[in-house]
Short mmCIF file of C-alpha atoms in Angstrom, two decimals:
data_model
loop_
_atom_site.label_atom_id
_atom_site.label_comp_id
_atom_site.label_asym_id
_atom_site.label_seq_id
_atom_site.Cartn_x
_atom_site.Cartn_y
_atom_site.Cartn_z
CA MET A 807 66.81 55.11 -26.37
CA PRO A 808 65.55 55.81 -23.02
CA ARG A 809 65.06 53.94 -20.69
CA HIS A 810 62.63 52.91 -17.79
CA LEU A 811 62.54 51.11 -14.48
CA ILE A 812 59.88 48.58 -13.70
CA ARG A 813 58.83 47.89 -10.63
CA PHE A 814 56.36 44.65 -9.70
CA HIS A 815 55.53 41.61 -6.96
CA HIS A 816 57.44 38.47 -7.07
CA TYR A 817 56.20 35.59 -5.54
CA LYS A 818 58.73 32.73 -5.56
CA ASN A 819 60.30 32.13 -1.93
CA VAL A 820 58.70 35.39 -0.31
CA ARG A 821 58.10 34.41 3.13
CA ASP A 822 57.16 36.13 6.27
CA SER A 823 59.60 36.88 9.64
CA ASP A 824 57.91 33.04 10.81
CA GLY A 825 59.11 31.18 7.45
CA HIS A 826 55.45 30.89 5.91
CA GLN A 827 54.66 31.55 2.01
CA VAL A 828 53.09 34.97 2.06
CA SER A 829 50.93 34.22 -1.21
CA ALA A 830 50.42 38.15 -1.86
CA GLY A 831 54.16 38.05 -2.74
CA GLU A 832 56.17 41.34 -2.08
CA GLU A 833 57.54 43.96 -4.33
CA ARG A 834 61.00 43.27 -5.42
CA ALA A 835 63.63 45.26 -4.43
CA VAL A 836 65.55 45.82 -7.39
CA PRO A 837 63.55 47.23 -10.32
CA TRP A 838 63.80 46.16 -14.04
CA VAL A 839 65.59 47.90 -16.35
CA ALA A 840 63.86 48.67 -19.71
CA ILE A 841 63.62 49.91 -22.85
CA THR A 842 60.34 52.00 -24.35
CA PRO A 843 58.96 49.10 -26.08
CA VAL A 844 58.67 46.97 -23.42
CA VAL A 845 57.20 49.47 -21.44
CA ASN A 846 54.48 50.07 -24.66
CA ALA A 847 54.00 46.37 -24.47
CA ILE A 848 53.36 46.57 -20.77
CA ARG A 849 50.82 49.49 -20.96
CA VAL A 850 48.92 47.31 -23.54
CA LEU A 851 48.48 44.48 -21.21
CA GLU A 852 47.11 46.76 -18.70
CA ARG A 853 44.39 47.61 -20.80
CA LEU A 854 43.38 44.56 -21.52
CA VAL A 855 42.81 43.14 -18.07
CA PRO A 856 41.08 44.92 -14.92
CA GLN A 857 42.94 47.10 -12.61
CA GLY A 858 44.66 44.57 -9.92
CA GLU A 859 44.54 41.98 -12.15
CA LEU A 860 47.92 39.40 -13.33
CA LEU A 861 49.18 41.12 -16.58
CA PHE A 862 48.96 37.38 -18.18
CA SER A 863 45.41 36.49 -16.34
CA SER A 864 43.83 33.22 -17.88
CA THR A 865 40.64 34.25 -17.41
CA HIS A 866 41.17 37.40 -19.75
CA HIS A 867 43.88 35.83 -22.00
CA ASP A 868 42.49 32.58 -23.06
CA ILE A 869 38.83 33.01 -23.07
CA VAL A 870 38.83 30.03 -25.97
CA SER A 871 40.22 26.88 -23.58
CA GLN A 872 40.80 28.23 -20.09
CA ARG A 873 38.33 30.60 -19.46
CA ARG A 874 37.29 28.22 -15.80
CA HIS A 875 40.78 28.55 -15.18
CA HIS A 876 42.04 30.87 -12.74
CA GLY A 877 46.00 32.73 -11.91
CA ALA A 878 48.57 33.15 -14.78
CA LEU A 879 48.21 31.57 -18.35
CA LYS A 880 49.81 28.34 -18.09
CA ARG A 881 53.28 27.21 -19.38
CA ALA A 882 51.67 25.06 -22.35
CA THR A 883 49.63 28.03 -23.82
CA LEU A 884 52.83 30.56 -23.56
CA ASP A 885 54.53 28.09 -25.60
CA ARG A 886 51.76 28.05 -28.21
CA ARG A 887 51.63 31.84 -28.27
CA VAL A 888 55.47 32.02 -28.73
CA GLU A 889 54.85 29.66 -31.97
CA ASP A 890 52.44 32.30 -32.88
CA LEU A 891 54.29 34.99 -32.61
CA VAL A 892 57.11 33.65 -34.83
CA SER A 893 54.56 32.77 -37.18
CA TRP A 894 53.34 36.20 -37.12
CA ILE A 895 57.03 37.96 -37.61
CA ASN A 896 57.15 35.62 -40.85
CA GLN A 897 53.97 36.45 -42.28
CA GLU A 898 54.51 40.17 -41.96
CA ALA A 899 58.23 39.79 -42.97
CA THR A 900 57.24 38.19 -46.39
CA ALA A 901 54.26 40.67 -46.96
CA GLN A 902 56.63 43.63 -46.60
CA GLY A 903 59.41 41.95 -48.86
CA LEU A 904 61.68 41.79 -45.89
CA SER A 905 62.69 37.96 -46.10
CA ALA A 906 66.10 38.69 -44.25
CA GLN A 907 63.87 39.27 -41.37
CA ARG A 908 62.08 35.75 -41.42
CA VAL A 909 62.99 33.93 -38.09
CA PRO A 910 64.19 30.82 -39.41
CA GLU A 911 63.32 27.09 -38.69
CA ASP A 912 65.63 25.85 -35.76
CA PRO A 913 66.56 22.35 -35.81
CA HIS A 914 66.46 21.94 -32.08
CA GLY A 915 62.20 22.27 -32.07
CA ASN A 916 60.03 24.89 -31.21
CA LEU A 917 61.19 27.75 -28.80
CA GLY A 918 59.01 27.78 -25.81
CA LEU A 919 59.23 30.21 -23.11
CA SER A 920 62.89 28.70 -21.84
CA ARG A 921 64.21 28.92 -25.17
CA LEU A 922 63.16 32.62 -25.65
CA ARG A 923 64.68 33.28 -22.16
CA ARG A 924 68.00 32.21 -23.32
CA THR A 925 67.37 34.49 -26.42
CA LEU A 926 66.79 37.95 -24.40
CA ALA A 927 70.09 36.94 -22.01
CA TRP A 928 71.94 36.60 -25.28
CA HIS A 929 71.19 40.18 -26.46
CA ILE A 930 71.59 41.30 -22.76
CA ALA A 931 74.86 39.65 -22.37
CA ARG A 932 75.93 41.12 -25.36
CA ARG A 933 76.36 44.74 -23.95
CA PRO A 934 78.73 46.74 -22.15
CA GLY A 935 77.96 45.47 -18.29
CA GLY A 936 75.40 43.18 -20.22
CA LEU A 937 76.19 40.76 -17.53
CA VAL A 938 75.34 42.21 -14.44
CA ALA A 939 72.16 43.48 -15.92
CA LEU A 940 71.38 39.87 -17.31
CA ALA A 941 72.01 38.94 -13.27
CA ILE A 942 69.59 41.97 -12.24
CA GLN A 943 66.86 40.84 -15.05
CA TYR A 944 67.08 37.40 -13.87
CA GLY A 945 67.40 37.61 -10.29
CA HIS A 946 70.86 36.50 -9.63
CA MET A 947 72.45 39.99 -8.35
CA ARG A 948 73.83 37.76 -5.21
CA THR A 949 75.96 35.61 -7.32
CA ALA A 950 77.17 38.14 -10.41
CA LEU A 951 78.93 39.91 -7.18
CA ASP A 952 79.89 36.57 -5.50
CA ALA A 953 82.87 34.11 -6.09
CA ARG A 954 82.70 32.18 -8.75
CA THR A 955 81.13 28.57 -7.66
CA SER A 956 79.38 25.74 -9.15
CA SER A 957 77.00 25.72 -12.43
CA GLY A 958 73.79 25.02 -13.24
CA TYR A 959 71.15 27.69 -14.74
CA GLY A 960 68.03 27.77 -13.02
CA SER A 961 67.98 28.78 -9.79
CA ARG A 962 67.82 31.85 -7.95
CA GLU A 963 70.37 31.44 -5.29
CA ARG A 964 73.65 32.30 -4.64
CA ARG A 965 74.87 28.68 -6.71
CA GLY A 966 74.72 28.08 -10.17
CA PHE A 967 74.36 31.23 -12.51
CA HIS A 968 78.42 31.57 -13.30
CA GLY A 969 78.37 28.84 -15.87
CA GLU A 970 75.63 30.54 -17.82
CA LEU A 971 77.47 33.62 -17.62
CA ASP A 972 80.63 31.97 -19.11
CA VAL A 973 78.73 30.19 -21.65
CA GLU A 974 77.18 33.67 -23.44
CA THR A 975 80.53 35.88 -22.73
CA ALA A 976 82.95 32.71 -24.62
CA LEU A 977 79.86 33.02 -27.27
CA ALA A 978 79.96 36.93 -27.66
CA ALA A 979 83.94 37.05 -27.72
CA ALA A 980 83.73 34.22 -30.62
CA GLN A 981 81.42 36.03 -32.57
CA THR A 982 83.83 39.57 -31.87
CA ALA A 983 86.52 37.73 -33.07
CA ALA A 984 84.90 36.45 -36.36
CA ARG A 985 83.59 39.54 -36.83
CA LEU A 986 87.01 40.88 -36.77
CA ARG A 987 88.30 38.22 -39.02
CA ASP A 988 85.58 39.03 -41.56
CA ALA A 989 86.38 42.77 -41.44
CA THR A 990 90.28 42.26 -42.02
CA ALA A 991 89.82 39.53 -44.82
CA ALA A 992 87.62 41.93 -46.46
CA GLY A 993 90.19 44.95 -46.46
CA GLU A 994 89.37 46.35 -43.23
CA LYS A 995 92.54 47.94 -41.19
CA ILE A 996 93.22 47.96 -37.80
CA SER A 997 94.84 49.77 -35.11
CA GLY A 998 95.85 50.12 -31.51
CA PRO A 999 98.75 48.94 -28.71
CA ALA A 1000 97.12 45.30 -29.27
CA ALA A 1001 96.47 45.02 -32.33
CA ARG A 1002 98.80 41.97 -33.44
CA ARG A 1003 97.57 40.19 -30.51
CA ALA A 1004 93.91 40.79 -31.42
CA ILE A 1005 94.62 39.22 -35.21
CA VAL A 1006 96.39 36.21 -33.52
CA GLY A 1007 93.64 35.58 -30.97
CA ALA A 1008 90.86 36.11 -33.78
CA ALA A 1009 92.81 33.52 -35.87
CA SER A 1010 93.45 31.21 -33.17
CA MET A 1011 89.89 30.98 -31.76
CA PRO A 1012 87.29 27.91 -32.40
CA SER A 1013 83.97 29.52 -33.06
CA PHE A 1014 81.04 28.55 -30.88
CA GLU A 1015 78.61 29.72 -33.60
CA GLY A 1016 75.73 27.65 -33.87
CA ALA A 1017 76.83 25.25 -31.51
CA LEU A 1018 76.36 24.51 -27.66
CA THR A 1019 78.90 24.80 -25.72
CA THR A 1020 79.27 24.01 -21.87
CA PRO A 1021 80.12 26.06 -18.82
CA LYS A 1022 83.61 24.01 -18.28
CA ALA A 1023 84.68 24.35 -22.17
CA ALA A 1024 83.45 28.58 -21.39
CA ALA A 1025 85.81 28.72 -18.48
CA LYS A 1026 88.39 27.10 -20.14
CA PHE A 1027 87.86 29.19 -22.94
CA LEU A 1028 87.93 32.78 -21.44
CA ALA A 1029 91.25 31.51 -19.29
CA ARG A 1030 93.25 32.20 -23.01
CA ASP A 1031 94.68 35.12 -21.08
CA GLY A 1032 95.24 38.20 -24.00
CA LEU A 1033 93.58 36.27 -26.85
CA VAL A 1034 89.98 36.75 -26.11
CA LEU A 1035 88.17 39.60 -27.99
CA PHE A 1036 85.36 41.58 -26.08
CA ASP A 1037 83.41 44.14 -28.05
CA ASN A 1038 82.78 47.71 -26.46
CA PRO A 1039 80.50 49.14 -28.96
CA ASP A 1040 79.78 52.15 -26.90
CA ALA A 1041 83.78 52.62 -26.64
CA PHE A 1042 83.83 51.94 -30.25
CA LEU A 1043 86.73 49.60 -29.95
CA ILE A 1044 87.51 45.84 -29.18
CA CYS A 1045 89.25 44.64 -26.19
CA ALA A 1046 92.15 42.02 -26.37
CA PHE A 1047 91.87 41.53 -22.76
CA LYS A 1048 95.01 40.84 -20.73
CA ARG A 1049 94.88 41.20 -17.09
CA ASP A 1050 98.16 42.63 -16.36
CA THR A 1051 97.68 45.93 -19.61
CA ALA A 1052 93.80 46.03 -18.73
CA SER A 1053 93.04 50.40 -17.54
CA CYS A 1054 89.71 49.24 -16.06
CA ASP A 1055 90.92 47.72 -13.09
CA PRO A 1056 90.09 43.92 -13.21
CA ASP A 1057 89.67 41.63 -9.92
CA PRO A 1058 93.32 39.53 -10.47
CA GLY A 1059 91.45 36.16 -11.46
CA ALA A 1060 89.01 38.30 -14.16
CA THR A 1061 89.11 36.31 -17.79
CA ALA A 1062 86.65 39.52 -18.94
CA PRO A 1063 87.05 43.34 -18.66
CA ASN A 1064 85.04 45.84 -17.00
CA GLN A 1065 83.79 47.14 -19.83
CA PHE A 1066 81.58 50.01 -18.49
CA ALA A 1067 85.11 51.29 -17.00
CA CYS A 1068 86.79 51.24 -20.31
CA GLN A 1069 89.83 53.93 -20.41
CA LEU A 1070 91.54 55.94 -22.77
CA GLY A 1071 94.76 54.85 -23.77
CA CYS A 1072 94.45 51.46 -22.31
CA GLY A 1073 97.02 48.62 -23.66
CA ASN A 1074 94.56 46.03 -24.79
CA ALA A 1075 92.29 48.49 -27.36
CA VAL A 1076 92.07 47.49 -30.74
CA ARG A 1077 89.81 49.73 -33.05
CA THR A 1078 89.01 48.74 -37.14
CA ASP A 1079 88.26 51.13 -40.08
CA SER A 1080 84.12 50.83 -39.13
CA HIS A 1081 84.97 52.13 -34.96
CA ALA A 1082 86.81 54.84 -36.64
CA GLN A 1083 83.38 55.52 -39.12
CA ALA A 1084 81.27 55.08 -36.02
CA VAL A 1085 83.21 57.38 -33.98
CA ARG A 1086 83.34 60.10 -36.29
CA GLU A 1087 79.54 59.72 -36.54
CA HIS A 1088 79.30 60.13 -32.82
CA ALA A 1089 81.31 63.00 -32.93
CA ASP A 1090 78.66 64.45 -35.44
CA ARG A 1091 75.69 63.51 -33.46
CA LEU A 1092 77.05 65.22 -30.17
CA ASP A 1093 77.75 68.36 -32.30
CA ALA A 1094 74.15 68.62 -33.15
CA LYS A 1095 72.95 68.55 -29.80
CA ALA A 1096 75.48 70.86 -29.18
CA ALA A 1097 73.82 73.63 -31.63
CA LEU A 1098 70.35 72.60 -29.40
CA VAL A 1099 71.51 72.76 -25.83
CA PRO A 1100 72.72 75.90 -23.78
CA GLN A 1101 76.31 76.98 -24.60
CA PRO A 1102 78.08 75.20 -21.25
CA LEU A 1103 76.52 72.00 -22.30
CA GLY A 1104 77.07 72.81 -25.75
CA ASP A 1105 80.73 73.51 -25.41
CA ARG A 1106 81.00 70.12 -23.71
CA PHE A 1107 79.91 68.42 -26.04
CA ARG A 1108 81.86 69.95 -28.60
CA ARG A 1109 85.12 69.14 -26.41
CA THR A 1110 83.90 65.39 -26.32
CA ALA A 1111 83.35 65.63 -30.10
CA ASN A 1112 86.91 67.13 -30.57
CA ARG A 1113 88.45 63.96 -28.51
CA PHE A 1114 86.57 61.48 -30.47
CA ARG A 1115 87.69 62.60 -33.41
CA ALA A 1116 90.63 62.55 -32.60
CA LEU A 1117 90.78 58.90 -31.86
CA ALA A 1118 89.63 58.55 -35.06
CA ASP A 1119 92.30 60.46 -36.96
CA ALA A 1120 94.83 58.66 -34.56
CA HIS A 1121 93.25 55.07 -36.10
CA ASP A 1122 93.41 56.57 -39.85
CA SER A 1123 97.39 57.41 -39.41
CA THR A 1124 97.94 54.26 -38.04
CA ALA A 1125 96.14 51.62 -38.78
CA GLN A 1126 97.64 48.73 -40.63
CA SER A 1127 96.31 45.62 -42.74
CA ALA A 1128 96.25 42.48 -40.75
CA GLU A 1129 99.13 41.12 -42.90
CA GLU A 1130 101.10 44.12 -41.48
CA ALA A 1131 99.86 44.40 -38.03
CA ILE A 1132 101.96 40.52 -37.90
CA ALA A 1133 104.25 40.98 -39.54
#
């Protein structure tokens, strides 16, 4: 899916050279990266309000109860709209016979904006390079590149964001372990130099699913060097991250891999039968693309496809059951 850059103005902590608040704001230095549905939604909002107006203008969006108000929609109104969205999704899911797509009731109460924000963070963080993307989206880029400091999420200052990143990373790792346990229990085989360590790590990993955890507990969990599992769907593998054997050039004190710099032949790599199947499907897609582009580029696609098939073949020839891997 193509990516788009969204440029916009922000207003928080925008000051002139004398330190005075600039009410007109300024263009944000780092644009958001968004997928096509987000851009389409913004274009719809742009058609709903006059040019130059706020996309969520109270005057144009809340004509029933807040016509007299100026500026953006208020927090309480947006919270209600999040709940209205949930109701609409559930209504459509029921009408279309897709009960599994319903949004379940939450024992902790309504979603609201803050919990919707956390949900978005959950999805962003669970992609390779997602923690950096999360920092960019939520305006914490300096913190993501700075040394680890104190916890506490909610400011756009240097302090406070790493605890949230640790929590999201720990939750993602726990879910990767759960999926690996389920896959091997269902009969999938596993291969790779870290296969045995991954099975042991998955078996010994506490579950965070469905529960909230603290930044302190998450940091302790991630410090289990060699036993924490990270899914990397773009590389078609699981990384049983261990600093000393990592080929992605992690920092000396890193507790997670540089997933965007994943290297073939790394000693932390693990693949399952599902990964091998996904590799072959990706190779087939590359071959299909090769037939539609100029020959030099097509030849490159075919060579890449052959390398991916070689990875799948290597898995098939060396894969073991979980019991065999730890024997």
